[in-house]
Short mmCIF file of C-alpha atoms in Angstrom, two decimals:
data_model
loop_
_atom_site.label_atom_id
_atom_site.label_comp_id
_atom_site.label_asym_id
_atom_site.label_seq_id
_atom_site.Cartn_x
_atom_site.Cartn_y
_atom_site.Cartn_z
CA UNK A 205 -0.12 -0.17 0.03
CA UNK A 206 2.82 2.25 1.03
CA UNK A 207 4.81 1.53 -2.22
CA UNK A 208 1.98 2.05 -4.33
CA UNK A 209 1.00 5.33 -3.19
CA UNK A 210 4.69 6.79 -2.80
CA UNK A 211 5.00 5.86 -6.69
CA UNK A 212 1.24 6.99 -7.67
CA UNK A 213 2.21 10.41 -5.80
CA UNK A 214 5.53 11.00 -8.10
CA UNK A 215 3.42 9.94 -11.36
CA UNK A 216 0.85 12.38 -10.40
CA UNK A 217 3.48 15.22 -10.85
CA UNK A 218 4.80 14.12 -13.91
CA UNK A 219 6.38 17.42 -14.81
CA UNK A 220 8.12 17.72 -11.54
CA UNK A 221 8.78 14.15 -11.60
CA UNK A 222 10.80 14.22 -14.88
CA UNK A 223 12.29 17.47 -14.18
CA UNK A 224 14.21 16.41 -11.22
CA UNK A 225 14.88 13.39 -13.07
CA UNK A 226 16.59 15.14 -15.95
CA UNK A 227 18.16 17.61 -13.59
CA UNK A 228 19.89 14.66 -11.13
CA UNK A 229 20.79 12.19 -14.24
CA UNK A 230 22.69 15.69 -15.99
CA UNK A 231 23.99 16.51 -12.52
CA UNK A 232 24.92 12.76 -11.98
CA UNK A 233 26.68 12.71 -15.17
CA UNK A 234 28.48 16.00 -15.24
CA UNK A 235 29.94 14.93 -11.69
CA UNK A 236 31.04 11.63 -12.84
CA UNK A 237 32.78 13.06 -15.74
CA UNK A 238 34.74 15.46 -13.85
CA UNK A 239 35.67 13.19 -10.78
CA UNK A 240 36.51 10.25 -13.57
CA UNK A 241 38.74 13.32 -15.55
CA UNK A 242 40.44 14.34 -12.15
CA UNK A 243 41.14 10.67 -10.98
CA UNK A 244 42.17 9.88 -14.50
CA UNK A 245 44.90 12.91 -14.86
CA UNK A 246 45.65 12.83 -11.33
CA UNK A 247 46.65 9.02 -11.97
CA UNK A 248 48.42 9.88 -15.27
CA UNK A 249 50.65 12.62 -13.30
CA UNK A 250 51.31 10.16 -10.69
CA UNK A 251 52.71 7.70 -13.21
CA UNK A 252 54.67 10.68 -14.93
CA UNK A 253 56.48 10.96 -11.62
CA UNK A 254 57.56 7.72 -11.78
CA UNK A 255 57.92 7.48 -15.16
CA UNK A 256 60.26 10.68 -16.20
CA UNK A 257 63.51 11.70 -13.62
CA UNK A 258 64.72 15.56 -13.92
CA UNK A 259 68.39 15.73 -12.87
CA UNK A 260 70.45 19.16 -12.57
CA UNK A 261 73.66 18.95 -13.86
CA UNK A 262 76.39 21.52 -12.43
CA UNK A 263 79.38 21.87 -15.11
CA UNK A 264 82.22 23.71 -15.24
CA UNK A 265 82.70 25.53 -18.74
CA UNK A 266 86.49 25.41 -19.08
CA UNK A 267 88.40 26.11 -21.99
CA UNK A 268 88.40 22.35 -22.90
CA UNK A 269 84.90 21.55 -22.21
CA UNK A 270 83.37 19.02 -22.40
CA UNK A 271 86.56 16.77 -22.36
CA UNK A 272 85.52 14.19 -19.95
CA UNK A 273 88.83 12.83 -18.77
CA UNK A 274 90.93 16.27 -18.53
CA UNK A 275 92.00 17.82 -15.53
CA UNK A 276 91.57 21.69 -15.79
CA UNK A 277 93.55 23.29 -12.73
CA UNK A 278 91.30 26.09 -13.08
CA UNK A 279 88.08 24.41 -12.43
CA UNK A 280 90.03 22.51 -9.26
CA UNK A 281 90.52 26.23 -7.94
CA UNK A 282 87.00 27.29 -8.36
CA UNK A 283 85.71 24.09 -6.58
CA UNK A 284 87.58 25.19 -3.61
CA UNK A 285 84.99 27.84 -2.90
CA UNK A 286 81.91 25.81 -4.33
CA UNK A 287 79.43 24.96 -1.64
CA UNK A 288 77.30 22.06 -2.11
CA UNK A 289 75.21 22.98 0.69
CA UNK A 290 73.32 25.53 -1.21
CA UNK A 291 72.00 22.26 -3.48
CA UNK A 292 71.74 19.76 -0.28
CA UNK A 293 69.70 21.98 1.25
CA UNK A 294 67.05 22.21 -0.85
CA UNK A 295 63.48 21.20 -0.46
CA UNK A 296 63.29 20.73 -4.26
CA UNK A 297 66.40 18.23 -4.35
CA UNK A 298 65.99 14.58 -3.95
CA UNK A 299 69.55 13.71 -3.66
CA UNK A 300 72.78 14.96 -4.83
CA UNK A 301 76.00 13.34 -6.08
CA UNK A 302 79.47 14.38 -7.26
CA UNK A 303 81.46 12.22 -9.36
CA UNK A 304 83.57 9.56 -8.10
CA UNK A 305 86.20 8.34 -10.87
CA UNK A 306 89.47 6.96 -10.38
CA UNK A 307 91.98 5.39 -13.06
CA UNK A 308 91.79 1.86 -13.60
CA UNK A 309 92.63 -1.21 -15.69
CA UNK A 310 90.64 -4.39 -16.54
CA UNK A 311 92.85 -7.21 -17.31
CA UNK A 312 92.60 -8.58 -21.00
CA UNK A 313 90.72 -5.68 -22.43
CA UNK A 314 92.70 -3.35 -24.79
CA UNK A 315 91.25 -0.20 -26.46
CA UNK A 316 91.76 1.19 -30.25
CA UNK A 317 89.76 4.45 -29.81
CA UNK A 318 90.93 7.49 -30.64
CA UNK A 319 91.02 8.81 -27.16
CA UNK A 320 93.86 6.70 -26.09
CA UNK A 321 96.11 9.29 -24.32
CA UNK A 322 99.73 8.25 -26.00
CA UNK A 323 98.38 5.91 -28.68
CA UNK A 324 101.41 6.66 -30.93
CA UNK A 325 104.15 6.23 -28.61
CA UNK A 326 106.22 2.96 -28.79
CA UNK A 327 109.00 1.15 -27.39
CA UNK A 328 111.09 -1.20 -29.46
CA UNK A 329 114.33 -3.04 -30.43
CA UNK A 330 115.66 -2.09 -33.82
CA UNK A 331 118.87 -3.14 -35.62
CA UNK A 332 120.67 -3.51 -38.89
CA UNK A 333 120.15 0.64 -38.96
CA UNK A 334 121.48 2.16 -41.83
CA UNK A 335 121.39 5.73 -43.14
CA UNK A 336 120.28 7.14 -46.31
CA UNK A 337 121.91 10.38 -47.29
CA UNK A 338 119.18 10.84 -50.23
CA UNK A 339 116.04 11.02 -47.60
CA UNK A 340 118.31 12.02 -44.69
CA UNK A 341 116.39 9.26 -42.49
CA UNK A 342 117.97 5.89 -40.71
CA UNK A 343 116.30 2.92 -41.54
CA UNK A 344 115.92 -0.23 -39.27
CA UNK A 345 114.28 -3.36 -38.55
CA UNK A 346 112.30 -3.95 -35.48
CA UNK A 347 113.41 -6.95 -33.60
CA UNK A 348 111.01 -6.99 -30.57
CA UNK A 349 108.31 -4.51 -29.42
CA UNK A 350 108.24 -3.83 -26.06
CA UNK A 351 104.91 -1.86 -26.50
CA UNK A 352 103.18 -0.26 -29.54
CA UNK A 353 99.67 -0.11 -30.74
CA UNK A 354 100.78 0.49 -34.38
CA UNK A 355 104.06 -1.41 -35.01
CA UNK A 356 104.86 -5.11 -34.84
CA UNK A 357 108.21 -7.47 -35.13
CA UNK A 358 110.12 -7.98 -38.00
CA UNK A 359 108.75 -4.54 -39.93
CA UNK A 360 110.90 -1.71 -41.58
CA UNK A 361 110.69 1.65 -39.59
CA UNK A 362 112.29 4.91 -40.80
CA UNK A 363 114.08 6.64 -37.93
CA UNK A 364 114.36 10.75 -38.13
CA UNK A 365 117.81 12.00 -38.31
CA UNK A 366 117.94 13.77 -34.91
CA UNK A 367 117.07 10.78 -33.12
CA UNK A 368 120.21 9.82 -32.24
CA UNK A 369 123.47 8.50 -32.91
CA UNK A 370 123.29 4.88 -34.66
CA UNK A 371 126.25 2.54 -35.15
CA UNK A 372 125.92 -0.05 -38.39
CA UNK A 373 125.66 -3.48 -36.40
CA UNK A 374 124.47 -2.36 -33.28
CA UNK A 375 121.26 -2.63 -31.56
CA UNK A 376 118.90 -0.15 -29.80
CA UNK A 377 116.16 -0.28 -27.37
CA UNK A 378 114.39 3.07 -28.61
CA UNK A 379 111.32 5.24 -26.92
CA UNK A 380 109.70 7.60 -29.52
CA UNK A 381 106.32 8.95 -31.25
CA UNK A 382 105.22 6.61 -34.22
CA UNK A 383 103.74 8.65 -37.51
CA UNK A 384 102.91 7.88 -41.02
CA UNK A 385 104.95 9.43 -43.16
CA UNK A 386 105.22 9.92 -46.92
CA UNK A 387 105.65 6.17 -47.39
CA UNK A 388 103.70 3.08 -46.29
CA UNK A 389 106.83 2.33 -43.98
CA UNK A 390 106.18 3.87 -40.49
CA UNK A 391 108.24 6.95 -39.02
CA UNK A 392 109.55 6.99 -35.73
CA UNK A 393 110.55 10.43 -34.09
CA UNK A 394 111.73 11.95 -30.43
CA UNK A 395 109.13 12.94 -28.06
CA UNK A 396 109.35 13.40 -24.08
CA UNK A 397 107.20 11.13 -21.82
CA UNK A 398 104.55 12.82 -20.26
CA UNK A 399 103.65 11.64 -16.70
CA UNK A 400 103.49 13.69 -13.81
CA UNK A 401 105.07 10.42 -11.53
CA UNK A 402 108.25 10.34 -13.69
CA UNK A 403 108.76 14.24 -13.38
CA UNK A 404 108.07 14.47 -9.35
CA UNK A 405 110.74 11.87 -8.87
CA UNK A 406 113.36 13.47 -11.61
CA UNK A 407 113.32 10.42 -13.47
CA UNK A 408 115.17 10.57 -17.04
CA UNK A 409 113.62 9.02 -19.92
CA UNK A 410 116.03 8.31 -22.74
CA UNK A 411 115.12 7.98 -26.57
CA UNK A 412 118.10 5.68 -27.38
CA UNK A 413 119.61 3.13 -25.10
CA UNK A 414 122.55 0.77 -26.89
CA UNK A 415 121.77 -2.57 -25.95
CA UNK A 416 124.35 -4.62 -28.28
CA UNK A 417 125.50 -7.97 -26.36
CA UNK A 418 128.97 -9.22 -26.31
CA UNK A 419 129.60 -11.59 -28.84
CA UNK A 420 130.39 -13.78 -26.16
CA UNK A 421 127.32 -13.60 -24.45
CA UNK A 422 125.38 -15.70 -27.37
CA UNK A 423 122.91 -13.18 -28.55
CA UNK A 424 122.94 -9.95 -30.26
CA UNK A 425 121.29 -7.93 -27.69
CA UNK A 426 120.14 -7.82 -24.40
CA UNK A 427 117.79 -5.51 -22.70
CA UNK A 428 118.84 -4.90 -18.98
CA UNK A 429 116.81 -5.60 -15.90
CA UNK A 430 114.78 -2.92 -14.63
CA UNK A 431 115.34 -0.90 -17.70
CA UNK A 432 113.55 2.34 -17.49
CA UNK A 433 112.38 2.26 -21.07
CA UNK A 434 110.83 -0.92 -19.71
CA UNK A 435 108.88 0.58 -17.58
CA UNK A 436 107.92 3.04 -19.87
CA UNK A 437 106.59 0.30 -22.22
CA UNK A 438 104.43 -1.51 -19.09
CA UNK A 439 103.42 2.19 -18.39
CA UNK A 440 101.97 2.60 -21.87
CA UNK A 441 100.43 -0.91 -21.74
CA UNK A 442 98.20 0.06 -19.00
CA UNK A 443 97.65 3.67 -19.48
CA UNK A 444 96.50 3.17 -23.12
CA UNK A 445 94.31 0.34 -22.31
CA UNK A 446 93.04 2.12 -19.15
CA UNK A 447 89.83 2.09 -18.32
CA UNK A 448 87.91 5.00 -16.20
CA UNK A 449 85.90 3.59 -13.22
CA UNK A 450 82.81 5.48 -12.26
CA UNK A 451 81.62 4.86 -8.99
CA UNK A 452 77.66 5.89 -8.43
CA UNK A 453 74.79 5.89 -6.09
CA UNK A 454 72.21 6.17 -8.90
CA UNK A 455 73.45 4.58 -12.16
CA UNK A 456 70.18 5.70 -14.12
CA UNK A 457 70.34 9.42 -13.04
CA UNK A 458 74.41 9.66 -14.69
CA UNK A 459 73.46 12.19 -17.50
CA UNK A 460 74.51 9.26 -20.32
CA UNK A 461 72.03 7.00 -18.58
CA UNK A 462 69.48 9.56 -17.98
CA UNK A 463 69.17 10.46 -21.78
CA UNK A 464 69.31 7.18 -22.88
CA UNK A 465 73.00 7.74 -24.44
CA UNK A 466 73.75 4.47 -23.01
CA UNK A 467 71.12 1.80 -22.52
CA UNK A 468 71.31 -1.83 -21.33
CA UNK A 469 71.44 -4.55 -24.21
CA UNK A 470 72.04 -7.32 -21.47
CA UNK A 471 71.22 -7.44 -17.67
CA UNK A 472 70.15 -4.49 -15.84
CA UNK A 473 71.52 -1.60 -13.38
CA UNK A 474 72.25 -2.35 -9.63
CA UNK A 475 69.78 -3.01 -6.99
CA UNK A 476 69.18 -1.39 -3.79
CA UNK A 477 70.81 -4.07 -2.03
CA UNK A 478 73.94 -3.88 -4.18
CA UNK A 479 74.10 0.24 -3.88
CA UNK A 480 73.71 -0.38 0.00
CA UNK A 481 76.07 -3.25 0.65
CA UNK A 482 78.67 -2.06 -1.94
CA UNK A 483 78.73 -5.73 -3.82
CA UNK A 484 81.76 -5.97 -6.35
CA UNK A 485 79.35 -5.30 -9.43
CA UNK A 486 79.90 -4.21 -12.52
CA UNK A 487 78.09 -2.32 -15.74
CA UNK A 488 80.55 -2.74 -19.01
CA UNK A 489 80.22 -1.75 -22.21
CA UNK A 490 79.20 -4.31 -25.19
CA UNK A 491 82.79 -3.95 -26.98
CA UNK A 492 84.46 -4.30 -23.52
CA UNK A 493 82.26 -7.84 -22.97
CA UNK A 494 83.15 -8.91 -26.84
CA UNK A 495 87.11 -8.13 -26.18
CA UNK A 496 87.21 -9.60 -22.51
CA UNK A 497 84.87 -12.74 -24.11
CA UNK A 498 82.58 -12.21 -20.95
CA UNK A 499 78.67 -12.63 -20.49
CA UNK A 500 76.15 -11.58 -17.38
CA UNK A 501 77.53 -13.43 -14.73
CA UNK A 502 80.97 -13.57 -15.25
CA UNK A 503 83.93 -11.86 -13.60
CA UNK A 504 86.33 -9.44 -14.65
CA UNK A 505 89.66 -8.37 -12.46
CA UNK A 506 89.65 -4.93 -11.90
CA UNK A 507 92.58 -2.72 -10.74
CA UNK A 508 92.78 1.10 -9.84
CA UNK A 509 95.57 3.21 -8.75
CA UNK A 510 95.31 6.85 -6.93
CA UNK A 511 98.13 9.54 -7.48
CA UNK A 512 98.55 12.56 -5.33
CA UNK A 513 99.27 14.09 -8.65
CA UNK A 514 96.24 15.68 -10.74
CA UNK A 515 95.03 14.28 -14.29
CA UNK A 516 93.73 10.69 -14.71
CA UNK A 517 96.79 9.26 -16.93
CA UNK A 518 99.22 10.67 -14.23
CA UNK A 519 97.98 7.80 -11.67
CA UNK A 520 99.77 4.96 -12.80
CA UNK A 521 103.60 4.58 -13.04
CA UNK A 522 104.45 0.77 -13.53
CA UNK A 523 107.27 1.09 -10.67
CA UNK A 524 104.27 1.74 -8.39
CA UNK A 525 101.83 -0.59 -9.63
CA UNK A 526 98.07 -0.50 -8.27
CA UNK A 527 96.80 0.54 -5.44
CA UNK A 528 93.37 -1.53 -5.51
CA UNK A 529 92.91 -5.09 -6.97
CA UNK A 530 89.63 -7.10 -6.90
CA UNK A 531 87.22 -9.46 -9.11
CA UNK A 532 83.86 -7.91 -9.75
CA UNK A 533 80.65 -9.50 -11.65
CA UNK A 534 79.29 -8.38 -14.57
CA UNK A 535 75.88 -7.26 -14.23
CA UNK A 536 74.92 -5.28 -16.83
CA UNK A 537 76.24 -4.73 -20.54
CA UNK A 538 75.37 -1.52 -22.49
CA UNK A 539 75.68 -0.37 -25.86
CA UNK A 540 78.92 0.94 -27.25
CA UNK A 541 79.58 4.80 -27.66
CA UNK A 542 82.81 5.08 -28.27
CA UNK A 543 83.99 8.16 -25.91
CA UNK A 544 82.44 5.67 -23.21
CA UNK A 545 83.53 2.69 -24.58
CA UNK A 546 85.71 2.20 -21.50
CA UNK A 547 84.19 3.06 -18.41
CA UNK A 548 83.33 0.90 -15.81
CA UNK A 549 80.09 1.65 -13.78
CA UNK A 550 80.17 0.50 -10.28
CA UNK A 551 78.59 1.17 -6.59
CA UNK A 552 79.95 3.88 -4.91
CA UNK A 553 79.42 1.81 -1.87
CA UNK A 554 82.11 -0.64 -2.94
CA UNK A 555 84.88 1.74 -1.24
CA UNK A 556 86.98 2.14 -4.59
CA UNK A 557 89.53 4.93 -3.47
CA UNK A 558 88.54 8.03 -6.16
CA UNK A 559 90.66 10.51 -7.76
CA UNK A 560 91.99 13.46 -5.51
CA UNK A 561 91.39 15.13 -8.36
CA UNK A 562 88.35 16.36 -10.60
CA UNK A 563 88.13 14.77 -13.82
CA UNK A 564 86.36 15.86 -16.57
CA UNK A 565 84.26 19.43 -16.04
CA UNK A 566 81.08 17.88 -14.24
CA UNK A 567 80.73 18.89 -10.64
CA UNK A 568 77.77 16.57 -9.87
CA UNK A 569 74.24 16.15 -10.44
CA UNK A 570 71.13 16.65 -8.39
CA UNK A 571 68.25 14.38 -8.46
CA UNK A 572 65.14 16.91 -8.63
CA UNK A 573 61.38 16.47 -8.04
CA UNK A 574 59.82 17.05 -11.46
CA UNK A 575 57.14 19.19 -10.75
CA UNK A 576 59.43 21.74 -8.77
CA UNK A 577 62.35 21.77 -11.42
CA UNK A 578 61.56 25.19 -12.59
CA UNK A 579 61.61 26.51 -8.96
CA UNK A 580 64.88 24.59 -8.29
CA UNK A 581 66.34 26.05 -11.56
CA UNK A 582 65.24 29.82 -10.76
CA UNK A 583 67.07 29.83 -7.07
CA UNK A 584 69.90 27.56 -7.82
CA UNK A 585 71.37 29.13 -11.32
CA UNK A 586 70.83 32.73 -9.82
CA UNK A 587 73.40 32.00 -6.77
CA UNK A 588 76.04 29.91 -9.03
CA UNK A 589 79.69 31.84 -9.55
CA UNK A 590 82.54 31.85 -11.83
CA UNK A 591 82.16 29.59 -14.65
CA UNK A 592 79.51 27.07 -13.21
CA UNK A 593 76.56 25.88 -14.83
CA UNK A 594 73.21 24.51 -14.24
CA UNK A 595 71.42 22.38 -17.10
CA UNK A 596 68.10 20.48 -16.32
CA UNK A 597 67.35 17.20 -17.95
CA UNK A 598 63.41 16.43 -17.34
CA UNK A 599 63.34 13.81 -19.91
CA UNK A 600 60.58 15.85 -21.61
CA UNK A 601 58.31 16.04 -18.07
CA UNK A 602 57.17 19.64 -18.23
CA UNK A 603 55.98 19.44 -21.85
CA UNK A 604 53.79 16.74 -20.88
CA UNK A 605 52.84 17.35 -17.43
CA UNK A 606 51.83 21.11 -17.63
CA UNK A 607 49.30 20.73 -20.00
CA UNK A 608 47.69 18.10 -17.97
CA UNK A 609 48.49 20.03 -14.53
CA UNK A 610 46.03 22.65 -16.00
CA UNK A 611 43.33 20.13 -16.87
CA UNK A 612 43.39 18.66 -13.17
CA UNK A 613 43.26 22.53 -12.03
CA UNK A 614 40.06 22.27 -14.23
CA UNK A 615 38.42 19.63 -13.62
CA UNK A 616 38.88 19.88 -9.82
CA UNK A 617 36.94 23.29 -10.26
CA UNK A 618 34.43 21.66 -12.16
CA UNK A 619 34.10 19.00 -9.77
CA UNK A 620 33.70 21.13 -6.64
CA UNK A 621 31.07 23.31 -9.07
CA UNK A 622 29.32 20.49 -9.53
CA UNK A 623 29.40 19.52 -6.19
CA UNK A 624 27.63 22.62 -5.19
CA UNK A 625 25.04 22.64 -7.59
CA UNK A 626 24.19 18.90 -6.71
CA UNK A 627 23.94 19.98 -3.30
CA UNK A 628 21.41 22.71 -4.20
CA UNK A 629 19.62 20.42 -6.21
CA UNK A 630 18.97 17.95 -3.36
CA UNK A 631 18.16 20.54 -0.87
CA UNK A 632 15.34 22.07 -3.63
CA UNK A 633 14.07 18.10 -4.22
CA UNK A 634 13.85 17.86 -0.24
CA UNK A 635 11.88 20.95 -0.30
CA UNK A 636 9.62 20.08 -2.92
CA UNK A 637 9.00 16.20 -2.39
CA UNK A 638 9.13 16.37 1.50
CA UNK A 639 8.71 19.64 2.95
CA UNK A 640 6.12 20.71 0.77
CA UNK A 641 4.24 17.54 1.69
CA UNK A 642 4.02 18.49 5.32
CA UNK A 643 0.43 18.60 5.32
CA UNK A 644 0.34 15.18 3.58
CA UNK A 645 2.49 13.39 6.45
CA UNK A 646 0.31 15.14 9.29
CA UNK A 647 -2.85 13.60 7.65
CA UNK A 648 -1.04 10.39 7.39
CA UNK A 649 0.17 10.58 11.34
CA UNK A 650 -3.29 11.40 12.38
CA UNK A 651 -4.96 8.28 10.53
CA UNK A 652 -2.42 6.37 12.49
CA UNK A 653 0.28 5.83 9.68
CA UNK A 654 3.19 5.90 12.12
CA UNK A 655 6.59 7.81 11.32
CA UNK A 656 8.17 4.25 10.00
CA UNK A 657 5.48 4.27 6.83
CA UNK A 658 5.35 7.88 7.00
CA UNK A 659 9.29 7.69 6.39
CA UNK A 660 8.91 4.70 3.92
CA UNK A 661 6.02 6.75 1.52
CA UNK A 662 8.69 9.95 1.41
CA UNK A 663 12.00 8.07 0.87
CA UNK A 664 10.05 5.15 -1.90
CA UNK A 665 9.31 8.25 -3.98
CA UNK A 666 12.52 10.05 -4.10
CA UNK A 667 14.40 6.94 -4.09
CA UNK A 668 12.72 5.82 -7.13
CA UNK A 669 13.24 9.00 -9.08
CA UNK A 670 16.86 9.04 -7.76
CA UNK A 671 18.09 5.70 -8.34
CA UNK A 672 16.73 5.97 -11.95
CA UNK A 673 18.60 9.60 -12.51
CA UNK A 674 21.93 8.54 -11.07
CA UNK A 675 21.92 5.35 -12.74
CA UNK A 676 21.47 6.11 -15.98
CA UNK A 677 24.16 9.15 -15.28
CA UNK A 678 26.44 6.51 -14.14
CA UNK A 679 25.87 4.47 -16.90
CA UNK A 680 26.54 7.11 -19.04
CA UNK A 681 29.51 8.72 -17.69
CA UNK A 682 30.96 5.41 -17.78
CA UNK A 683 30.11 5.44 -21.35
CA UNK A 684 31.29 8.78 -22.23
CA UNK A 685 34.67 8.38 -20.15
CA UNK A 686 36.57 7.20 -23.04
CA UNK A 687 35.45 9.69 -25.25
CA UNK A 688 36.20 12.60 -22.99
CA UNK A 689 39.83 10.78 -22.04
CA UNK A 690 40.53 10.86 -25.86
CA UNK A 691 39.49 14.55 -25.82
CA UNK A 692 41.40 15.26 -23.02
CA UNK A 693 44.41 13.52 -23.97
CA UNK A 694 44.24 15.75 -27.59
CA UNK A 695 43.86 18.97 -25.90
CA UNK A 696 46.68 18.01 -23.82
CA UNK A 697 48.69 17.71 -26.93
CA UNK A 698 47.67 20.73 -28.59
CA UNK A 699 49.12 22.93 -25.58
CA UNK A 700 52.46 21.04 -25.19
CA UNK A 701 54.59 23.93 -24.92
CA UNK A 702 58.85 23.34 -24.80
CA UNK A 703 60.56 26.12 -22.53
CA UNK A 704 64.15 26.45 -23.71
CA UNK A 705 65.32 25.80 -20.08
CA UNK A 706 63.22 22.41 -19.88
CA UNK A 707 62.45 19.51 -22.12
CA UNK A 708 64.63 21.32 -24.50
CA UNK A 709 64.77 18.74 -27.66
CA UNK A 710 68.28 19.77 -28.63
CA UNK A 711 69.71 19.28 -25.17
CA UNK A 712 67.45 16.56 -23.86
CA UNK A 713 65.80 13.27 -24.88
CA UNK A 714 61.67 13.52 -24.84
CA UNK A 715 60.13 9.83 -23.58
CA UNK A 716 57.11 9.28 -24.22
CA UNK A 717 54.09 8.23 -21.79
CA UNK A 718 50.50 7.46 -23.12
CA UNK A 719 47.73 9.11 -21.24
CA UNK A 720 45.76 5.49 -20.90
CA UNK A 721 44.01 5.99 -17.62
CA UNK A 722 42.07 2.57 -16.18
CA UNK A 723 38.90 3.55 -14.49
CA UNK A 724 36.54 0.10 -14.11
CA UNK A 725 33.19 0.45 -13.98
CA UNK A 726 32.99 0.24 -10.19
CA UNK A 727 34.25 3.55 -10.05
CA UNK A 728 31.25 4.85 -11.91
CA UNK A 729 28.91 3.27 -9.79
CA UNK A 730 30.19 4.05 -6.60
CA UNK A 731 29.74 7.71 -8.13
CA UNK A 732 26.32 7.05 -8.67
CA UNK A 733 25.64 5.60 -5.02
CA UNK A 734 27.12 8.52 -3.71
CA UNK A 735 24.71 10.83 -5.15
CA UNK A 736 22.09 8.22 -4.74
CA UNK A 737 22.19 8.12 -1.21
CA UNK A 738 22.73 12.10 -0.92
CA UNK A 739 19.60 12.64 -2.56
#
């Protein structure tokens, strides 16, 4: 009886019933779409925050910039007054890391790149020396090569006239620079051995040593034990085939990895446990792995040397040897980039001593909160002095996020307005369907209907209208959601901007994250139930 009377009452007021059904439907639909856009965009921005990493790279603009393994005295002097606390005290900062680089050597690895420090320097034994008046050159045969990246045993070599005095029938241990002359035969000229350890210890490096043996010794020549040129040859064999060891607490925040210049073709980066415990693990290049004939899980023997003299290649002298040696397990292999093919990356916590002097022009890098990169840049760039410069690399975060942040604020405003209008409609709905019928409720009370039945009378009518309107609104919202999201994506794309400081395509990669929110039908049902309950 109560149900029939209640439903009859709403059908007797068809116009009012239809109007409120339509209004509640429209508001439920608008609220569903506004909240869904809010939730979708907020979810996307959270995904962006995880997908993108923003770094602030502080560099010194030296005269040889961007040489990555040079020592610049001017930079070293400026670093004495550089205060890293201006960065570490920033609340926009996640972490700051200064470079920790070391001269190293991996047993079995050899280099052929153009960045070898002394590629053409050679030490070898020559004999059968003769002088050509026509060419004003000595010609000789290479009997034994102690070190050379270009010349081999039993080859002819031309030696410049001013190299020294040669006698026929004698054998010489020579040190010099090999170069290509006017003929296919290589030439040798005098040069000096540029090594700060040698200079500091006043070690004299000759270009020519007569090592001819007495005929009674049974050999044509004899290389003296502990020959200084033998030590030069051993030193060149290490320095020319050296590696640059880079210790880090966040491999993927280093610029080559962050900008995807380097990427993994096998294996992985370091785990949190490896970073924390300092596990002896390493990431190397593909060309290094090929030459060492190692793969993921194999070990390499890594040696390092640290000197109290500046310059990465001044860290080693054969007579001093290495300061650290250990076996490292290869966990990652990257693509080969020729100017980084000899880099070895390890966790900082391994404790390998780093060079006491800066190597390259990188002062350090900061991992910055994505949405506060502009704030970080504005504060830090203005207080950096001398030749220090800050560059922001955000992988395209700002160009993607800024339009969606604007859309998010708009969706929040629309949701708030829809909520207020919904509340106003509910109050009006209550006034017209309940308060205006207080005489009816009084009559029912006098007839002995009781409060529960009176409550049921009103709630059934209001609930019938609300259930139809909110269900239809939620269903329509679910059906239209994908179309609205596609429209939002097109709108965001059309408003994409490129700031020359952030996401500059000439300086940084731009990663792409698809806006594809995943809101299920339960989300829209919950909105419908909320509006229904309120109504």
